[in-house]
PDB file of C-alpha atoms in Angstrom:
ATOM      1  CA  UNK P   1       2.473   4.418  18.799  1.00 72.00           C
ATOM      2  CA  UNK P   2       2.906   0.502  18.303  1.00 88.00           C
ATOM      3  CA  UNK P   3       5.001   1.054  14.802  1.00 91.00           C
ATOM      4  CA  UNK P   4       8.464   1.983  14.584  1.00 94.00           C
ATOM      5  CA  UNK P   5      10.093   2.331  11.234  1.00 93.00           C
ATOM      6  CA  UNK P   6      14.152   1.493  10.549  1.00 93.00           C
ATOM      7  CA  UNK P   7      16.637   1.672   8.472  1.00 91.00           C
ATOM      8  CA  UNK P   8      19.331  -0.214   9.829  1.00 92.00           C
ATOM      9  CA  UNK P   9      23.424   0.429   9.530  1.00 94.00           C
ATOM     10  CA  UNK P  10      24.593  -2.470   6.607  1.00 94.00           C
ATOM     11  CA  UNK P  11      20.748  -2.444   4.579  1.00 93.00           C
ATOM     12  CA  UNK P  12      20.334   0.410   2.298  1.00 90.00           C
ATOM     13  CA  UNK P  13      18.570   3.302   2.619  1.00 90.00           C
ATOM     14  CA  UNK P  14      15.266   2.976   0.438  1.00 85.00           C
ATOM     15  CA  UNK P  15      13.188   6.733   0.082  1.00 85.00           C
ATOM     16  CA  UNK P  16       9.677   5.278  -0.109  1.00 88.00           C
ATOM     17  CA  UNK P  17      10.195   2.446   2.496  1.00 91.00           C
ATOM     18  CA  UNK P  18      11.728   1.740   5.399  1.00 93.00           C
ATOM     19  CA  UNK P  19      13.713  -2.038   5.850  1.00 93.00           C
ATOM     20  CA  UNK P  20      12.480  -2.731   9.654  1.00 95.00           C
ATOM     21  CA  UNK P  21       8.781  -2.154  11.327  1.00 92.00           C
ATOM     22  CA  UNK P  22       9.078  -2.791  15.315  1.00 94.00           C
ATOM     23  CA  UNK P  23       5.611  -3.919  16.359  1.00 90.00           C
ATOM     24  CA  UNK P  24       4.763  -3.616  20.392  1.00 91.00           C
ATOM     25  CA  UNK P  25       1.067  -3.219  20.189  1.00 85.00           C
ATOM     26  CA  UNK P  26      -1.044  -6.106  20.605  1.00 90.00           C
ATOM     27  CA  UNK P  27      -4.198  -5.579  18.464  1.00 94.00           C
ATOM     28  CA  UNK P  28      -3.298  -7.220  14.624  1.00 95.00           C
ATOM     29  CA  UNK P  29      -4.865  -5.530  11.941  1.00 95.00           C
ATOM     30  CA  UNK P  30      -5.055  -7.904   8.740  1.00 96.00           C
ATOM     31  CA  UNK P  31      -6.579  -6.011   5.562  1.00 96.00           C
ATOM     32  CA  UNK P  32      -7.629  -7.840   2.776  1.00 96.00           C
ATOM     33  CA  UNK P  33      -6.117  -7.079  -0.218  1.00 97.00           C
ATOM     34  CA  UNK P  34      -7.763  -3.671  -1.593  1.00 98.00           C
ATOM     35  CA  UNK P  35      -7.894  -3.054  -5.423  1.00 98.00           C
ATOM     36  CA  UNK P  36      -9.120   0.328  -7.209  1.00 98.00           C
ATOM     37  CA  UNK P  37     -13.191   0.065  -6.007  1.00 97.00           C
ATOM     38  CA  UNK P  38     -15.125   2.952  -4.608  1.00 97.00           C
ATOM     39  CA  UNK P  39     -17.367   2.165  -2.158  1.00 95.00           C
ATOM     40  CA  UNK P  40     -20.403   0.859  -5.054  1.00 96.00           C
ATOM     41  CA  UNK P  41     -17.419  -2.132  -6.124  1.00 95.00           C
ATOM     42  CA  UNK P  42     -16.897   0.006  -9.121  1.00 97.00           C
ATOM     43  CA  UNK P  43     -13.497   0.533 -10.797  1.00 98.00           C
ATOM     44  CA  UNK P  44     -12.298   3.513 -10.087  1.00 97.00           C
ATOM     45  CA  UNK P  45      -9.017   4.725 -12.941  1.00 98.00           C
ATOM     46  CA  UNK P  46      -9.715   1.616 -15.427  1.00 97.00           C
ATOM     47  CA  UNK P  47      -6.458   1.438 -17.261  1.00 98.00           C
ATOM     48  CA  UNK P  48      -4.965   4.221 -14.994  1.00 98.00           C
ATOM     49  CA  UNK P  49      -1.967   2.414 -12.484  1.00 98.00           C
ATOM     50  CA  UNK P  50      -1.405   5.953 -10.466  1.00 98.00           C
ATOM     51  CA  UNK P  51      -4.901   6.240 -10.102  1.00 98.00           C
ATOM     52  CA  UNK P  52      -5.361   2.661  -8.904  1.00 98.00           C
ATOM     53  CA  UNK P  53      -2.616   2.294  -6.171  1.00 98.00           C
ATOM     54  CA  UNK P  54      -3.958   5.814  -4.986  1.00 98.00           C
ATOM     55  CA  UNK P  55      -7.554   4.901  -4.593  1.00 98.00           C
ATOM     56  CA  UNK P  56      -5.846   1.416  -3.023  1.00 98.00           C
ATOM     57  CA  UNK P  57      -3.893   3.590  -0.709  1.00 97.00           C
ATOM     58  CA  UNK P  58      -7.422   5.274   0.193  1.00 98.00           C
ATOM     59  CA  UNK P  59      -8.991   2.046   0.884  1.00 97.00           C
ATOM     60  CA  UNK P  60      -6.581   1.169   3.113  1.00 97.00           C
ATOM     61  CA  UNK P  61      -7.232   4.361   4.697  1.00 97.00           C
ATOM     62  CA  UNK P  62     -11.125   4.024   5.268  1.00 97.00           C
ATOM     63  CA  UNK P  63     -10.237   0.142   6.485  1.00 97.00           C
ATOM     64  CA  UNK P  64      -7.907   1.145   8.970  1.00 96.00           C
ATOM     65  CA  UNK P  65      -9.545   3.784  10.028  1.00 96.00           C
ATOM     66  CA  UNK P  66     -12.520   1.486  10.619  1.00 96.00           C
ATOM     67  CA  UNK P  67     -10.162  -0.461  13.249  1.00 95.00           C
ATOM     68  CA  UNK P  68      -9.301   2.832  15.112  1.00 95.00           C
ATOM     69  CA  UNK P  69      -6.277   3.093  13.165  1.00 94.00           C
ATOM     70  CA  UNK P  70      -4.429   4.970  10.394  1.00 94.00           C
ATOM     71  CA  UNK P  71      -0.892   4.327   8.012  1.00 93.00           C
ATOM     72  CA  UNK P  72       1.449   5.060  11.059  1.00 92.00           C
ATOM     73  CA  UNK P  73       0.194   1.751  12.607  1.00 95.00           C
ATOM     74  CA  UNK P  74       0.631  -0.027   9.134  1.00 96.00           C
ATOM     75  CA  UNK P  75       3.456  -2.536   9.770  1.00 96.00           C
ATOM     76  CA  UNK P  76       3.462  -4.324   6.214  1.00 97.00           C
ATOM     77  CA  UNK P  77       2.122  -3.760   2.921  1.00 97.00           C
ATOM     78  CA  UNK P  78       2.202  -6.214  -0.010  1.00 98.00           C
ATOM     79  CA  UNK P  79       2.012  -4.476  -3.459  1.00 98.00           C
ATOM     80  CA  UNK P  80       0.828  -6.800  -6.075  1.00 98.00           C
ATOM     81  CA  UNK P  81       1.210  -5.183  -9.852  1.00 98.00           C
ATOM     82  CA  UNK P  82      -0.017  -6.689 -12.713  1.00 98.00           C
ATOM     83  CA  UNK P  83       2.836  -7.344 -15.566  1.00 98.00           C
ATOM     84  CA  UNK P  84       5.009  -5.484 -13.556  1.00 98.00           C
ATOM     85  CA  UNK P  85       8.250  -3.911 -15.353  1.00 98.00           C
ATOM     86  CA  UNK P  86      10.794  -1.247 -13.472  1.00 97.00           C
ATOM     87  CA  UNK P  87       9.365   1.525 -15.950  1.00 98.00           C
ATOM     88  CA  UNK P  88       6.086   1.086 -14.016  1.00 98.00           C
ATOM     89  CA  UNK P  89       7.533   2.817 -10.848  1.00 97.00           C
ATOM     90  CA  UNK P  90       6.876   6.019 -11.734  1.00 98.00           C
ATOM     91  CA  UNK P  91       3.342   5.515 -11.882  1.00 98.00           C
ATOM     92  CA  UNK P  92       3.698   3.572  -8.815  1.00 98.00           C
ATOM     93  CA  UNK P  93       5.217   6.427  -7.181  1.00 97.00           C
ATOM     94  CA  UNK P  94       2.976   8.920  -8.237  1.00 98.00           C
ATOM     95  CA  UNK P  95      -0.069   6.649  -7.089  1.00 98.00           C
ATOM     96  CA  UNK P  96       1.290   6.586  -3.520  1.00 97.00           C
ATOM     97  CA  UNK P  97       2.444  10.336  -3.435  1.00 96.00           C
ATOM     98  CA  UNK P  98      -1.413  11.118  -4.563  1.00 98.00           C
ATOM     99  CA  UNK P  99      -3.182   9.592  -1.815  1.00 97.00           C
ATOM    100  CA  UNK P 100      -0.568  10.459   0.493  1.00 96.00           C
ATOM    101  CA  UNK P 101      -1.274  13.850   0.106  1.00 97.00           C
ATOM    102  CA  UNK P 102      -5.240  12.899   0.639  1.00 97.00           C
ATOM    103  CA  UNK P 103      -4.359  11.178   3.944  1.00 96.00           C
ATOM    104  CA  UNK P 104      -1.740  13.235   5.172  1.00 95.00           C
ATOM    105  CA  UNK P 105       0.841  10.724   5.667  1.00 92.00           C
ATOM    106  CA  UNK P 106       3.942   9.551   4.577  1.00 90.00           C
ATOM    107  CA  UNK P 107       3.407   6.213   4.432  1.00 87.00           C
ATOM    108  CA  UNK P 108       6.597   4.103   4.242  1.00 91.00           C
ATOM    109  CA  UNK P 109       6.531   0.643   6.512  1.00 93.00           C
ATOM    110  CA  UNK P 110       8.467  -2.104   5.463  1.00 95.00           C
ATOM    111  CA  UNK P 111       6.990  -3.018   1.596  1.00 96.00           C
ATOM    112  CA  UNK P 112       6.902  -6.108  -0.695  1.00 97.00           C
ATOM    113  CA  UNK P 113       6.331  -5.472  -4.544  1.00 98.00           C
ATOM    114  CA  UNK P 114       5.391  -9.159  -6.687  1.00 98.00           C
ATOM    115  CA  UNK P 115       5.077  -8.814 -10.629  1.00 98.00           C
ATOM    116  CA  UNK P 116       1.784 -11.151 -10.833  1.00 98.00           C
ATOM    117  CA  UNK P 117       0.147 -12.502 -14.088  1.00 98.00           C
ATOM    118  CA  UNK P 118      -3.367 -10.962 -13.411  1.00 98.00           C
ATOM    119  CA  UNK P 119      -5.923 -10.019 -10.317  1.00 98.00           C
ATOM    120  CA  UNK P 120      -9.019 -10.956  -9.972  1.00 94.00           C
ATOM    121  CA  UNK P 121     -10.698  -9.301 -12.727  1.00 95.00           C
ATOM    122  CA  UNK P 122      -8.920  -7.721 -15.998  1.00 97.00           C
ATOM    123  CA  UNK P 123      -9.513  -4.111 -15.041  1.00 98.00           C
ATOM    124  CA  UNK P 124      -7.175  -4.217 -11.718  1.00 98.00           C
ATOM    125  CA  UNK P 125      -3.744  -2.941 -12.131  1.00 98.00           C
ATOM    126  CA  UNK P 126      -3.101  -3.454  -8.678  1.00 98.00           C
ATOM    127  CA  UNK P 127      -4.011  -4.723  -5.222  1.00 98.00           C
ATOM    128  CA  UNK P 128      -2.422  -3.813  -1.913  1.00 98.00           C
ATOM    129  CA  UNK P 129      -2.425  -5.791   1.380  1.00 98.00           C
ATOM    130  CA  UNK P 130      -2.084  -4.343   4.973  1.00 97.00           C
ATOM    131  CA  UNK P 131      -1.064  -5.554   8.152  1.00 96.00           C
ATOM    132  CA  UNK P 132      -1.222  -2.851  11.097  1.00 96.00           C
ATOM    133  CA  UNK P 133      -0.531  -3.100  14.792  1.00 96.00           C
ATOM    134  CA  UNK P 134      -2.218  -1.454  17.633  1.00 94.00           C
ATOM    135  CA  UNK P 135      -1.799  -0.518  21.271  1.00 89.00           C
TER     136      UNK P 135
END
């Protein structure tokens, strides 16, 4: 596998990410950032943040998939939330534990989570951005 995931001594121990991804493969896998559409560009979960990051999580699913890949070569993810507050986690959370379940993975690389004004149209809650490693 060309992903390792760390927590080192002296950063603190997060549950639903880990601090340090170790990349030694040598095929880059940039994914766009994926909002809540099915496969038609249709909003799937309109108003619904759980249901958005999951079907975001699935996207990033089919899309590395597509590259030969899954979430255990998934280096970085950006997590952009619209009018993000701390009470949003939750549903956050949930989202992620949801299409876990679907993919059967735990995914938890290294993770960066920006409050942002709006997406590109009103109905996304969310988008998610991937960068993956291969062998």
């Amino acid at each position: 596998m060309a992903i390792t995931l760390v927590n080192p001594d002296g950063l603190p121990k997060i549950d639903v990410y880990r601090q340090v991804s170790i990349a030694s493969g040598s095929k880059l896998i940039f994914i766009a950032g994926q909002v809540a559409w099915d496969a038609e560009g249709v909003t799937v979960g309109e108003g619904d943040l759980a249901a958005q990051v999951e079907r975001c999580y699935l996207n990033i699913g089919t899309a590395l998939a597509e590259a030969g890949g899954s979430f255990d070569d998934v280096a970085k993810l950006t997590v952009h939330v619209v009018d993000w507050t701390p009470d949003k986690m939750p549903l956050l959370l949930e989202g992620i534990s949801r299409a876990a379940a679907k993919l059967g993975v735990t995914p938890v690389p290294p993770a960066t989570l920006l409050g942002v004004a709006a997406l590109d149209v009103p109905e996304h809650l969310v988008e998610i951005e991937a960068t993956a490693v291969l062998d």
